[in-house]
Amino acid sequence: MQGEAESVRAANQRFYEALSQQNLLDMEQIWSHAGHVRCVHPGAAMLEGWDTIRASWRDIFTRSICLTVTPQDPKVTVLGPTAIVTCREQIHSFTLDGSSSGAALATNVYFKRDGRWQLIHHHASPIGAAQITPPETE
Amino acid sequence: MQGEAESVRAANQRFYEALSQQNLLDMEQIWSHAGHVRCVHPGAAMLEGWDTIRASWRDIFTRSICLTVTPQDPKVTVLGPTAIVTCREQIHSFTLDGSSSGAALATNVYFKRDGRWQLIHHHASPIGAAQITPPETE
């Protein structure tokens, strides 16, 4: 099971790399496209179904000039073909509205299909208040 | 699979009944006692291991004069011996510090062992700001 845990950990790492690279094509590979997949972005509503979730990532990537989300202290539990990963997310974002830094806690659930661990559930919730710096004005 | 989904839905209902009845003995039946179980109460840190999680419920129940958490719009996904339930939680709490009402989004993961669906993961995060009413003073 140790090997499986490492595979799940690698899949989780790829998710955060796709996020920080704002790479929608990689997101399409990482997520399951099932109708039951669900996603909660920090402080936002529960989204259901890949088409809706894909649209939310596209919106986030369109808004972000720069976005880095670094996973910290990932913990992996493998239960047959399902795996739960929890981690702390360190988030830095830079948009036209200014920059912000904050942290979140995430629950990510993966399901192994055709030998590949696919993300089927993402729930992230903010820890503490985000530090927001408005853009400099002339 | 429809029958399994109903069993999971019933397990989820029992979790919220134990919560609203502040019944620690029922919580002990509902949760897996494994070392890997994890729990995030709204706005709080990630807890790991049944002993730590049990202590957190005991603290919440000790603090609460009255607490009701009503699950709304539960969605169930069964993946073999694992099931994910998401729902909205309507929360009303009354403590010595006053009363508060709010809502949260929850991800609950269950694992079937010895024919019983046991809770192995709970992640709840607040939606919007809680409405807090301080106790009346003389």
Short mmCIF file of C-alpha atoms in Angstrom, two decimals, chain B residues 15-83:
data_model
loop_
_atom_site.label_atom_id
_atom_site.label_comp_id
_atom_site.label_asym_id
_atom_site.label_seq_id
_atom_site.Cartn_x
_atom_site.Cartn_y
_atom_site.Cartn_z
CA PHE B 15 -24.35 11.59 12.52
CA TYR B 16 -26.34 14.84 12.52
CA GLU B 17 -28.82 13.48 15.06
CA ALA B 18 -25.95 12.55 17.41
CA LEU B 19 -24.51 16.02 16.88
CA SER B 20 -27.81 17.80 17.62
CA GLN B 21 -28.48 15.54 20.62
CA GLN B 22 -24.89 16.13 21.82
CA ASN B 23 -24.64 12.38 22.22
CA LEU B 24 -21.00 11.35 22.57
CA LEU B 25 -21.85 7.64 22.90
CA ASP B 26 -23.63 7.69 19.53
CA MET B 27 -20.65 9.60 18.05
CA GLU B 28 -18.42 6.73 19.21
CA GLN B 29 -20.61 4.31 17.25
CA ILE B 30 -20.81 6.47 14.15
CA TRP B 31 -17.08 7.25 13.78
CA SER B 32 -14.35 4.80 12.88
CA HIS B 33 -11.78 4.71 15.70
CA ALA B 34 -8.85 4.41 13.27
CA GLY B 35 -5.74 6.51 13.73
CA HIS B 36 -6.10 8.02 10.24
CA VAL B 37 -9.58 9.55 10.65
CA ARG B 38 -9.60 13.31 10.24
CA CYS B 39 -11.97 16.16 11.08
CA VAL B 40 -12.21 19.89 10.36
CA HIS B 41 -14.79 21.80 12.39
CA PRO B 42 -15.92 25.09 10.76
CA GLY B 43 -13.00 27.54 10.76
CA ALA B 44 -10.82 25.26 12.91
CA ALA B 45 -7.66 23.21 12.42
CA MET B 46 -7.39 19.72 10.90
CA LEU B 47 -7.68 17.08 13.64
CA GLU B 48 -6.33 13.55 13.19
CA GLY B 49 -7.05 10.32 15.05
CA TRP B 50 -10.19 9.27 16.87
CA ASP B 51 -8.96 10.20 20.38
CA THR B 52 -8.31 13.81 19.30
CA ILE B 53 -11.58 14.01 17.37
CA ARG B 54 -13.56 12.51 20.26
CA ALA B 55 -12.08 15.15 22.60
CA SER B 56 -13.16 17.90 20.18
CA TRP B 57 -16.78 16.65 20.16
CA ARG B 58 -16.73 16.38 23.97
CA ASP B 59 -15.55 20.02 24.16
CA ILE B 60 -18.22 21.19 21.70
CA PHE B 61 -20.95 19.32 23.61
CA THR B 62 -19.70 20.66 26.95
CA ARG B 63 -19.74 24.27 25.69
CA SER B 64 -23.18 24.01 24.04
CA ILE B 65 -26.33 24.60 26.03
CA CYS B 66 -28.23 23.86 22.85
CA LEU B 67 -26.92 22.93 19.39
CA THR B 68 -28.83 21.91 16.29
CA VAL B 69 -27.14 21.08 13.02
CA THR B 70 -29.61 20.24 10.25
CA PRO B 71 -28.27 18.65 7.06
CA GLN B 72 -29.82 19.97 3.86
CA ASP B 73 -29.61 18.71 0.26
CA PRO B 74 -27.39 15.68 0.98
CA LYS B 75 -25.72 14.20 -2.12
CA VAL B 76 -24.35 10.66 -1.90
CA THR B 77 -21.69 9.02 -4.08
CA VAL B 78 -20.92 5.35 -3.39
CA LEU B 79 -17.59 3.98 -4.68
CA GLY B 80 -17.41 0.37 -3.52
CA PRO B 81 -16.75 0.33 0.23
CA THR B 82 -16.28 4.12 0.35
CA ALA B 83 -18.95 6.80 0.12
#
